[in-house]
GROMACS .gro file of C-alpha atoms in nm:
model
  460
    1MET     CA    1  12.000  -2.647  -9.805
    2THR     CA    2  11.703  -2.846  -9.674
    3ASP     CA    3  11.921  -3.142  -9.575
    4VAL     CA    4  12.167  -2.912  -9.400
    5ALA     CA    5  11.885  -2.746  -9.206
    6ALA     CA    6  11.743  -3.084  -9.108
    7ASP     CA    7  12.083  -3.208  -8.990
    8THR     CA    8  12.131  -2.887  -8.789
    9SER     CA    9  11.793  -2.934  -8.619
   10VAL     CA   10  11.879  -3.292  -8.529
   11LEU     CA   11  12.214  -3.186  -8.382
   12LYS     CA   12  12.049  -2.913  -8.175
   13ALA     CA   13  11.794  -3.160  -8.040
   14LEU     CA   14  12.067  -3.409  -7.946
   15LYS     CA   15  12.267  -3.134  -7.780
   16ARG     CA   16  11.968  -3.035  -7.567
   17THR     CA   17  11.912  -3.399  -7.473
   18ARG     CA   18  12.271  -3.446  -7.359
   19MET     CA   19  12.302  -3.112  -7.177
   20PRO     CA   20  11.952  -3.038  -7.048
   21GLN     CA   21  11.861  -2.684  -6.939
   22LYS     CA   22  12.192  -2.539  -6.826
   23GLN     CA   23  12.024  -2.204  -6.758
   24ARG     CA   24  11.765  -2.358  -6.529
   25ASN     CA   25  12.025  -2.562  -6.341
   26ARG     CA   26  12.221  -2.243  -6.278
   27GLU     CA   27  11.902  -2.073  -6.167
   28PHE     CA   28  11.826  -2.360  -5.925
   29TRP     CA   29  12.153  -2.319  -5.736
   30LEU     CA   30  12.122  -1.939  -5.732
   31LEU     CA   31  11.768  -1.971  -5.597
   32LEU     CA   32  11.885  -2.208  -5.327
   33PHE     CA   33  12.158  -1.962  -5.228
   34ALA     CA   34  11.912  -1.670  -5.226
   35LEU     CA   35  11.666  -1.860  -5.008
   36LEU     CA   36  11.942  -1.959  -4.766
   37LEU     CA   37  12.040  -1.591  -4.729
   38ALA     CA   38  11.677  -1.488  -4.677
   39GLY     CA   39  11.624  -1.768  -4.426
   40GLY     CA   40  11.944  -1.669  -4.248
   41ALA     CA   41  11.819  -1.311  -4.225
   42LEU     CA   42  11.491  -1.426  -4.068
   43THR     CA   43  11.681  -1.643  -3.819
   44LEU     CA   44  11.911  -1.359  -3.719
   45VAL     CA   45  11.611  -1.128  -3.677
   46GLN     CA   46  11.456  -1.368  -3.427
   47LEU     CA   47  11.784  -1.427  -3.243
   48GLY     CA   48  11.855  -1.053  -3.227
   49ALA     CA   49  11.507  -0.933  -3.134
   50LEU     CA   50  11.354  -1.233  -2.951
   51HIS     CA   51  11.668  -1.424  -2.843
   52THR     CA   52  11.500  -1.745  -2.953
   53ILE     CA   53  11.385  -1.927  -3.266
   54ASP     CA   54  11.012  -1.902  -3.322
   55PRO     CA   55  10.828  -2.157  -3.546
   56MET     CA   56  10.695  -1.860  -3.744
   57ILE     CA   57  11.019  -1.863  -3.936
   58LEU     CA   58  10.921  -2.195  -4.093
   59VAL     CA   59  10.596  -2.045  -4.219
   60ILE     CA   60  10.759  -1.736  -4.368
   61GLY     CA   61  11.074  -1.898  -4.507
   62GLY     CA   62  10.911  -2.223  -4.614
   63GLY     CA   63  10.620  -2.046  -4.782
   64LEU     CA   64  10.853  -1.824  -4.983
   65ALA     CA   65  11.067  -2.124  -5.087
   66VAL     CA   66  10.769  -2.327  -5.208
   67LEU     CA   67  10.632  -2.038  -5.414
   68VAL     CA   68  10.964  -1.952  -5.575
   69PHE     CA   69  11.049  -2.309  -5.668
   70ALA     CA   70  10.701  -2.342  -5.820
   71VAL     CA   71  10.798  -2.059  -6.058
   72HIS     CA   72  11.128  -2.237  -6.126
   73VAL     CA   73  10.948  -2.560  -6.222
   74VAL     CA   74  10.718  -2.369  -6.457
   75LEU     CA   75  11.018  -2.203  -6.622
   76ARG     CA   76  11.177  -2.544  -6.677
   77ALA     CA   77  10.862  -2.654  -6.859
   78VAL     CA   78  10.770  -2.352  -7.071
   79ALA     CA   79  11.067  -2.108  -7.073
   80SER     CA   80  11.383  -2.314  -7.038
   81ASP     CA   81  11.603  -2.049  -7.203
   82ALA     CA   82  11.499  -1.760  -6.978
   83ASP     CA   83  11.765  -1.555  -6.801
   84PRO     CA   84  11.885  -1.746  -6.489
   85PHE     CA   85  11.973  -1.440  -6.276
   86VAL     CA   86  11.652  -1.235  -6.275
   87LEU     CA   87  11.441  -1.467  -6.058
   88PRO     CA   88  11.706  -1.534  -5.787
   89ILE     CA   89  11.786  -1.163  -5.746
   90ALA     CA   90  11.418  -1.069  -5.716
   91THR     CA   91  11.373  -1.356  -5.467
   92LEU     CA   92  11.663  -1.242  -5.248
   93LEU     CA   93  11.546  -0.880  -5.246
   94THR     CA   94  11.192  -0.986  -5.157
   95GLY     CA   95  11.323  -1.216  -4.883
   96LEU     CA   96  11.538  -0.942  -4.730
   97GLY     CA   97  11.240  -0.708  -4.741
   98ILE     CA   98  11.018  -0.960  -4.561
   99ALA     CA   99  11.290  -1.012  -4.298
  100MET     CA  100  11.313  -0.637  -4.231
  101ILE     CA  101  10.934  -0.598  -4.222
  102TYR     CA  102  10.914  -0.893  -3.981
  103ARG     CA  103  11.180  -0.732  -3.762
  104ILE     CA  104  10.972  -0.411  -3.738
  105ASP     CA  105  10.658  -0.616  -3.663
  106ILE     CA  106  10.841  -0.771  -3.367
  107ALA     CA  107  10.941  -0.427  -3.240
  108LYS     CA  108  10.579  -0.308  -3.263
  109GLN     CA  109  10.445  -0.636  -3.121
  110LEU     CA  110  10.233  -0.712  -3.426
  111SER     CA  111  10.128  -1.069  -3.497
  112GLY     CA  112   9.869  -1.255  -3.700
  113TRP     CA  113   9.707  -1.083  -3.996
  114PRO     CA  114   9.775  -0.727  -3.864
  115ALA     CA  115  10.147  -0.803  -3.898
  116PHE     CA  116  10.280  -0.649  -4.218
  117SER     CA  117  10.519  -0.940  -4.274
  118ASN     CA  118  10.227  -1.182  -4.306
  119LYS     CA  119  10.053  -0.947  -4.546
  120GLN     CA  120  10.375  -0.914  -4.745
  121LEU     CA  121  10.405  -1.292  -4.768
  122ALA     CA  122  10.045  -1.311  -4.890
  123TRP     CA  123  10.116  -1.046  -5.153
  124THR     CA  124  10.429  -1.238  -5.251
  125ALA     CA  125  10.213  -1.546  -5.310
  126ILE     CA  126   9.977  -1.341  -5.527
  127SER     CA  127  10.273  -1.191  -5.715
  128LEU     CA  128  10.434  -1.527  -5.787
  129ALA     CA  129  10.098  -1.669  -5.895
  130GLY     CA  130  10.078  -1.378  -6.138
  131VAL     CA  131  10.428  -1.458  -6.263
  132ILE     CA  132  10.330  -1.821  -6.328
  133ALA     CA  133  10.010  -1.718  -6.505
  134LEU     CA  134  10.186  -1.462  -6.724
  135VAL     CA  135  10.476  -1.691  -6.817
  136ILE     CA  136  10.234  -1.968  -6.916
  137ALA     CA  137   9.983  -1.746  -7.099
  138LEU     CA  138  10.229  -1.519  -7.281
  139ARG     CA  139  10.415  -1.769  -7.497
  140ASN     CA  140  10.522  -1.496  -7.743
  141TYR     CA  141  10.580  -1.149  -7.599
  142ARG     CA  142  10.551  -0.994  -7.946
  143VAL     CA  143  10.174  -1.041  -7.920
  144LEU     CA  144  10.171  -0.735  -7.693
  145TYR     CA  145  10.276  -0.522  -7.992
  146ARG     CA  146   9.933  -0.573  -8.151
  147TYR     CA  147   9.764  -0.410  -7.855
  148THR     CA  148   9.985  -0.103  -7.828
  149TYR     CA  149   9.708   0.154  -7.808
  150ILE     CA  150   9.489  -0.065  -7.586
  151PHE     CA  151   9.772  -0.073  -7.332
  152GLY     CA  152   9.805   0.304  -7.363
  153LEU     CA  153   9.435   0.348  -7.292
  154ALA     CA  154   9.455   0.103  -7.002
  155GLY     CA  155   9.745   0.297  -6.853
  156ILE     CA  156   9.553   0.625  -6.866
  157VAL     CA  157   9.242   0.463  -6.718
  158LEU     CA  158   9.447   0.321  -6.431
  159LEU     CA  159   9.591   0.665  -6.359
  160ILE     CA  160   9.248   0.828  -6.337
  161LEU     CA  161   9.087   0.553  -6.126
  162PRO     CA  162   9.152   0.739  -5.796
  163PHE     CA  163   8.930   1.023  -5.919
  164ILE     CA  164   8.626   0.801  -5.972
  165PRO     CA  165   8.374   0.865  -5.691
  166GLY     CA  166   8.371   0.587  -5.434
  167LEU     CA  167   8.708   0.440  -5.533
  168LYS     CA  168   8.954   0.676  -5.366
  169ALA     CA  169   9.100   0.531  -5.047
  170ARG     CA  170   9.038   0.735  -4.734
  171GLY     CA  171   9.322   0.876  -4.528
  172SER     CA  172   9.578   0.897  -4.812
  173ASN     CA  173   9.772   1.216  -4.863
  174ALA     CA  174   9.814   1.170  -5.238
  175ASP     CA  175   9.528   1.074  -5.471
  176VAL     CA  176   9.700   0.754  -5.584
  177TRP     CA  177   9.521   0.486  -5.380
  178VAL     CA  178   9.205   0.300  -5.481
  179SER     CA  179   8.991   0.108  -5.232
  180LEU     CA  180   8.769  -0.184  -5.332
  181GLY     CA  181   8.485  -0.207  -5.084
  182GLY     CA  182   8.712  -0.093  -4.805
  183PHE     CA  183   8.867  -0.442  -4.795
  184ILE     CA  184   9.168  -0.400  -5.021
  185SER     CA  185   9.362  -0.093  -5.135
  186PHE     CA  186   9.614  -0.065  -5.414
  187GLN     CA  187   9.797   0.190  -5.628
  188PRO     CA  188   9.681   0.162  -5.990
  189GLY     CA  189   9.978   0.374  -6.095
  190GLU     CA  190  10.208   0.075  -6.030
  191LEU     CA  191  10.028  -0.128  -6.297
  192ALA     CA  192   9.992   0.180  -6.515
  193LYS     CA  193  10.369   0.208  -6.555
  194ILE     CA  194  10.380  -0.144  -6.709
  195CYS     CA  195  10.091  -0.069  -6.945
  196LEU     CA  196  10.251   0.260  -7.051
  197ALA     CA  197  10.588   0.088  -7.101
  198VAL     CA  198  10.421  -0.150  -7.350
  199PHE     CA  199  10.250   0.147  -7.517
  200PHE     CA  200  10.570   0.352  -7.540
  201ALA     CA  201  10.760   0.054  -7.688
  202GLY     CA  202  10.494  -0.012  -7.951
  203TYR     CA  203  10.454   0.356  -8.036
  204LEU     CA  204  10.828   0.417  -8.075
  205VAL     CA  205  10.869   0.112  -8.299
  206ARG     CA  206  10.607   0.262  -8.531
  207THR     CA  207  10.752   0.614  -8.532
  208ARG     CA  208  11.126   0.571  -8.476
  209GLU     CA  209  11.218   0.655  -8.837
  210SER     CA  210  11.055   0.997  -8.829
  211LEU     CA  211  11.188   1.062  -8.480
  212SER     CA  212  11.550   0.986  -8.569
  213SER     CA  213  11.595   1.079  -8.935
  214VAL     CA  214  11.466   1.435  -8.956
  215GLY     CA  215  11.532   1.755  -8.765
  216THR     CA  216  11.736   2.074  -8.752
  217ARG     CA  217  12.110   2.090  -8.682
  218PHE     CA  218  12.192   2.321  -8.394
  219LEU     CA  219  12.491   2.326  -8.157
  220GLY     CA  220  12.631   2.015  -8.323
  221MET     CA  221  12.315   1.808  -8.267
  222THR     CA  222  12.004   1.725  -8.467
  223TRP     CA  223  11.699   1.864  -8.291
  224PRO     CA  224  11.352   1.722  -8.369
  225ARG     CA  225  11.080   1.908  -8.554
  226MET     CA  226  10.769   2.018  -8.367
  227ARG     CA  227  10.560   1.736  -8.511
  228GLU     CA  228  10.805   1.483  -8.368
  229LEU     CA  229  10.838   1.683  -8.044
  230GLY     CA  230  10.461   1.665  -7.990
  231PRO     CA  231  10.452   1.321  -7.819
  232VAL     CA  232  10.724   1.429  -7.576
  233LEU     CA  233  10.525   1.740  -7.486
  234VAL     CA  234  10.212   1.526  -7.437
  235VAL     CA  235  10.391   1.290  -7.197
  236TRP     CA  236  10.549   1.589  -7.020
  237LEU     CA  237  10.208   1.750  -6.974
  238LEU     CA  238  10.065   1.417  -6.856
  239SER     CA  239  10.342   1.395  -6.596
  240LEU     CA  240  10.269   1.749  -6.476
  241LEU     CA  241   9.899   1.666  -6.465
  242ILE     CA  242   9.971   1.367  -6.242
  243ILE     CA  243  10.183   1.584  -6.012
  244VAL     CA  244   9.916   1.855  -5.992
  245THR     CA  245   9.597   1.649  -5.964
  246GLN     CA  246   9.725   1.346  -5.771
  247ARG     CA  247   9.991   1.526  -5.569
  248ASP     CA  248  10.230   1.249  -5.671
  249LEU     CA  249  10.571   1.386  -5.765
  250GLY     CA  250  10.736   1.045  -5.795
  251THR     CA  251  10.502   0.884  -6.051
  252GLY     CA  252  10.513   1.188  -6.278
  253VAL     CA  253  10.893   1.194  -6.283
  254LEU     CA  254  10.906   0.816  -6.327
  255LEU     CA  255  10.677   0.805  -6.631
  256PHE     CA  256  10.848   1.097  -6.803
  257GLY     CA  257  11.194   0.951  -6.736
  258MET     CA  258  11.086   0.612  -6.870
  259PHE     CA  259  10.959   0.764  -7.193
  260ILE     CA  260  11.271   0.973  -7.249
  261ALA     CA  261  11.498   0.673  -7.186
  262MET     CA  262  11.304   0.456  -7.433
  263LEU     CA  263  11.303   0.742  -7.682
  264TYR     CA  264  11.682   0.766  -7.659
  265VAL     CA  265  11.722   0.389  -7.710
  266ALA     CA  266  11.488   0.401  -8.010
  267THR     CA  267  11.656   0.695  -8.184
  268GLY     CA  268  12.010   0.717  -8.042
  269LYS     CA  269  11.981   1.098  -8.037
  270THR     CA  270  12.138   1.285  -7.747
  271SER     CA  271  11.906   1.578  -7.810
  272TRP     CA  272  11.616   1.379  -7.667
  273VAL     CA  273  11.803   1.334  -7.339
  274LEU     CA  274  11.874   1.708  -7.321
  275ILE     CA  275  11.510   1.785  -7.395
  276GLY     CA  276  11.407   1.541  -7.122
  277LEU     CA  277  11.640   1.697  -6.864
  278ALA     CA  278  11.516   2.041  -6.959
  279GLY     CA  279  11.158   1.922  -6.922
  280VAL     CA  280  11.227   1.785  -6.574
  281ALA     CA  281  11.398   2.108  -6.472
  282ILE     CA  282  11.116   2.327  -6.603
  283GLY     CA  283  10.851   2.102  -6.448
  284ALA     CA  284  11.027   2.104  -6.111
  285PHE     CA  285  11.062   2.483  -6.121
  286LEU     CA  286  10.694   2.533  -6.203
  287ALA     CA  287  10.583   2.281  -5.941
  288THR     CA  288  10.783   2.447  -5.664
  289ARG     CA  289  10.634   2.786  -5.754
  290VAL     CA  290  10.272   2.673  -5.790
  291LEU     CA  291  10.220   2.365  -5.571
  292ALA     CA  292  10.252   2.407  -5.195
  293TYR     CA  293  10.322   2.040  -5.119
  294VAL     CA  294  10.605   2.024  -5.376
  295GLN     CA  295  10.752   2.341  -5.233
  296ARG     CA  296  10.730   2.184  -4.888
  297ARG     CA  297  10.924   1.878  -5.008
  298PHE     CA  298  11.199   2.102  -5.146
  299THR     CA  299  11.210   2.298  -4.821
  300ASN     CA  300  11.239   1.977  -4.619
  301TRP     CA  301  11.520   1.868  -4.850
  302LEU     CA  302  11.722   2.191  -4.845
  303ASP     CA  303  11.682   2.275  -4.476
  304ALA     CA  304  11.606   1.938  -4.319
  305PHE     CA  305  11.784   1.994  -3.985
  306ASN     CA  306  11.617   2.326  -3.908
  307PRO     CA  307  11.433   2.270  -3.574
  308ASP     CA  308  11.136   2.476  -3.694
  309ILE     CA  309  11.097   2.259  -4.005
  310ILE     CA  310  11.147   1.933  -3.813
  311GLY     CA  311  10.864   2.013  -3.573
  312LYS     CA  312  10.626   2.146  -3.837
  313GLN     CA  313  10.328   1.939  -3.958
  314GLY     CA  314  10.448   1.761  -4.272
  315GLY     CA  315  10.803   1.872  -4.197
  316SER     CA  316  11.135   1.690  -4.213
  317TYR     CA  317  11.103   1.481  -3.894
  318GLN     CA  318  11.073   1.155  -4.088
  319LEU     CA  319  11.369   1.239  -4.312
  320VAL     CA  320  11.591   1.335  -4.018
  321GLU     CA  321  11.500   1.020  -3.822
  322GLY     CA  322  11.594   0.808  -4.123
  323ILE     CA  323  11.929   0.985  -4.159
  324PHE     CA  324  12.004   0.935  -3.788
  325GLY     CA  325  11.919   0.568  -3.829
  326LEU     CA  326  12.167   0.538  -4.116
  327ALA     CA  327  12.428   0.719  -3.908
  328ARG     CA  328  12.373   0.482  -3.616
  329GLY     CA  329  12.425   0.183  -3.845
  330GLY     CA  330  12.763   0.311  -3.956
  331LEU     CA  331  12.980   0.085  -4.168
  332ILE     CA  332  12.869  -0.264  -4.062
  333GLY     CA  333  12.538  -0.192  -3.888
  334THR     CA  334  12.397  -0.284  -3.550
  335GLY     CA  335  12.303  -0.635  -3.665
  336TRP     CA  336  11.964  -0.792  -3.743
  337GLY     CA  337  11.723  -0.720  -3.457
  338GLN     CA  338  11.968  -0.498  -3.268
  339GLY     CA  339  11.872  -0.154  -3.397
  340ARG     CA  340  11.567   0.067  -3.348
  341PRO     CA  341  11.433   0.122  -3.703
  342GLN     CA  342  11.073   0.134  -3.577
  343ILE     CA  343  11.131   0.486  -3.446
  344THR     CA  344  11.121   0.623  -3.803
  345PRO     CA  345  10.765   0.665  -3.937
  346LEU     CA  346  10.678   0.423  -4.219
  347ALA     CA  347  10.998   0.231  -4.148
  348ASN     CA  348  10.867  -0.080  -4.327
  349SER     CA  349  10.760   0.093  -4.650
  350ASP     CA  350  10.881   0.437  -4.755
  351TYR     CA  351  11.182   0.424  -4.521
  352ILE     CA  352  11.285   0.060  -4.545
  353ILE     CA  353  11.625   0.163  -4.688
  354PRO     CA  354  11.723   0.352  -4.368
  355SER     CA  355  11.588   0.057  -4.166
  356LEU     CA  356  11.813  -0.183  -4.354
  357GLY     CA  357  12.102   0.063  -4.337
  358GLU     CA  358  12.074   0.086  -3.959
  359GLU     CA  359  12.097  -0.289  -3.904
  360LEU     CA  360  12.316  -0.390  -4.200
  361GLY     CA  361  12.531  -0.078  -4.228
  362ILE     CA  362  12.671   0.084  -4.538
  363VAL     CA  363  12.825  -0.250  -4.639
  364GLY     CA  364  12.485  -0.420  -4.637
  365LEU     CA  365  12.320  -0.135  -4.828
  366PHE     CA  366  12.598  -0.144  -5.085
  367ALA     CA  367  12.537  -0.517  -5.133
  368ILE     CA  368  12.164  -0.453  -5.184
  369LEU     CA  369  12.236  -0.177  -5.437
  370CYS     CA  370  12.472  -0.417  -5.617
  371LEU     CA  371  12.184  -0.664  -5.645
  372TYR     CA  372  11.972  -0.393  -5.806
  373MET     CA  373  12.261  -0.306  -6.037
  374VAL     CA  374  12.299  -0.667  -6.153
  375PHE     CA  375  11.921  -0.700  -6.199
  376VAL     CA  376  11.905  -0.387  -6.413
  377SER     CA  377  12.214  -0.487  -6.613
  378ARG     CA  378  12.058  -0.826  -6.690
  379GLY     CA  379  11.742  -0.651  -6.804
  380LEU     CA  380  11.938  -0.417  -7.030
  381ARG     CA  381  12.136  -0.713  -7.162
  382ILE     CA  382  11.811  -0.892  -7.245
  383GLY     CA  383  11.695  -0.589  -7.440
  384LEU     CA  384  12.020  -0.530  -7.627
  385ALA     CA  385  12.051  -0.898  -7.720
  386GLY     CA  386  11.711  -0.900  -7.891
  387GLN     CA  387  11.673  -0.876  -8.265
  388ASP     CA  388  11.325  -0.717  -8.270
  389ASP     CA  389  11.285  -0.352  -8.178
  390PHE     CA  390  10.974  -0.402  -7.966
  391GLY     CA  391  11.134  -0.650  -7.726
  392LYS     CA  392  11.449  -0.439  -7.710
  393LEU     CA  393  11.257  -0.124  -7.615
  394LEU     CA  394  11.025  -0.301  -7.371
  395ALA     CA  395  11.302  -0.478  -7.178
  396THR     CA  396  11.517  -0.165  -7.172
  397GLY     CA  397  11.227   0.055  -7.063
  398LEU     CA  398  11.118  -0.175  -6.780
  399SER     CA  399  11.477  -0.214  -6.654
  400PHE     CA  400  11.544   0.160  -6.664
  401THR     CA  401  11.215   0.228  -6.485
  402LEU     CA  402  11.315   0.001  -6.198
  403ALA     CA  403  11.661   0.160  -6.183
  404LEU     CA  404  11.513   0.511  -6.182
  405GLN     CA  405  11.269   0.414  -5.907
  406VAL     CA  406  11.552   0.281  -5.690
  407PHE     CA  407  11.754   0.599  -5.751
  408ILE     CA  408  11.459   0.823  -5.664
  409MET     CA  409  11.386   0.636  -5.341
  410VAL     CA  410  11.744   0.589  -5.220
  411GLY     CA  411  11.829   0.945  -5.319
  412GLY     CA  412  11.524   1.077  -5.136
  413VAL     CA  413  11.584   0.905  -4.801
  414THR     CA  414  11.955   0.993  -4.808
  415ARG     CA  415  11.882   1.358  -4.895
  416VAL     CA  416  12.053   1.349  -5.234
  417ILE     CA  417  11.729   1.461  -5.401
  418PRO     CA  418  11.386   1.569  -5.268
  419LEU     CA  419  11.177   1.286  -5.128
  420THR     CA  420  10.890   1.151  -5.342
  421GLY     CA  421  10.608   0.907  -5.280
  422LEU     CA  422  10.748   0.600  -5.455
  423THR     CA  423  10.839   0.267  -5.295
  424THR     CA  424  11.163   0.069  -5.308
  425PRO     CA  425  11.109  -0.224  -5.551
  426PHE     CA  426  11.073  -0.570  -5.391
  427LEU     CA  427  11.181  -0.448  -5.044
  428ALA     CA  428  10.907  -0.214  -4.923
  429ALA     CA  429  10.582  -0.331  -4.768
  430GLY     CA  430  10.290  -0.294  -5.005
  431GLY     CA  431  10.100  -0.521  -5.238
  432SER     CA  432  10.053  -0.313  -5.552
  433SER     CA  433  10.423  -0.231  -5.585
  434LEU     CA  434  10.527  -0.592  -5.520
  435VAL     CA  435  10.283  -0.733  -5.775
  436ALA     CA  436  10.388  -0.479  -6.040
  437ASN     CA  437  10.759  -0.545  -5.993
  438TRP     CA  438  10.714  -0.922  -6.007
  439LEU     CA  439  10.515  -0.880  -6.329
  440ILE     CA  440  10.819  -0.695  -6.465
  441VAL     CA  441  11.024  -1.002  -6.369
  442ALA     CA  442  10.780  -1.223  -6.562
  443LEU     CA  443  10.803  -1.002  -6.872
  444LEU     CA  444  11.184  -1.000  -6.860
  445LEU     CA  445  11.187  -1.379  -6.826
  446ARG     CA  446  10.956  -1.417  -7.125
  447ILE     CA  447  11.152  -1.171  -7.338
  448SER     CA  448  11.486  -1.334  -7.251
  449ASP     CA  449  11.348  -1.677  -7.341
  450GLY     CA  450  11.219  -1.544  -7.672
  451VAL     CA  451  11.551  -1.372  -7.746
  452ARG     CA  452  11.752  -1.690  -7.686
  453ARG     CA  453  11.519  -1.890  -7.908
  454GLN     CA  454  11.544  -1.646  -8.199
  455PRO     CA  455  11.738  -1.782  -8.496
  456ARG     CA  456  12.070  -1.605  -8.542
  457VAL     CA  457  12.156  -1.459  -8.879
  458VAL     CA  458  12.508  -1.557  -8.983
  459ILE     CA  459  12.677  -1.350  -9.255
  460GLY     CA  460  12.966  -1.492  -9.455
   0.00000   0.00000   0.00000
């Protein structure tokens, strides 16, 4: 058996020598294609809005290319078996977001550091530096399992940071922003969702047997006992607490949805999904009856085109402007730089989807949603391919969280569901969201590399 194992190791080494890093070669060409599309978008923005090519495009496009290929080189060195699709898709989405933000900066005549596109590029550099650091430092993602409860505590601390005197950012409607010396502001809840995802994965690995093997049969399903239902109630109450104290409907729904999804993956019980949906329904009902700002969001959603509501302070003006922008874009859009997305408030952050829809049309938005779909499917594939429960739950939870966030944002600006305060991953202007989502990319890359390196058990 020892000789056979030695011969197998030698053959694997020779095979790698003869066919070096197929995954990374595939990633290289996909990255090149993604950067060409992003560079083309920046060029079309300048031609459409300025009718000329400005040297600024070399700074934005070239800077993004250098940073992304730096991550690619690091992956070749330390994670050669990582998934080849995750990084190019995140790069293309980020590039399209920068192009749209740059287009709105041109319309508002912003340049230099006040321009949001330059800030977004700086945050992209910080995000990619974080990806490189995490990929190098975290050689084995299973180490995170040891610190399950530390991550849980860190997540809770991050959520309560805005309530610490002197840290809350001024001028924010929701208590979700933290200001450091007035120089930099960020949303700790974006990092909290990653910490809580690690905590949920570690906790469910430890308790999955009791959560899935016991319960009471009712209506053809096995329902959990109260002792197993306790953690779900705790997370549900935590979500309601976030909604009440921070006035942040989106983060509360996102955290509760993430936990229910991971709970379903861990146990395979449909009853958990039904309990989760019931919890969301009850929470939404209570919030609309008790909290004025949640009730206002539902009113804006149900009766958006009422002139009285449009003109009211905090009314549906922003939502209606975004819908008109989407309508103006039609099927194929007005073209890069040819629309008027700057009319909609927060067109480069909360309403970047209507901005893109106006200039790229429904076809362009569908292509962007397909990119998200492929990204999420690769993340789910990484989780399902793993042999250890912790990596499976973590990859699945992070992927579902990103998918749920996209659904909440796109559904909100298109009036499918009430609007919340989340941002569209990778596209929207904002540093904390961009950093958090790129850290998710780093974790998925590390998990996929670890999954591919795991020895396969062959039976028979």
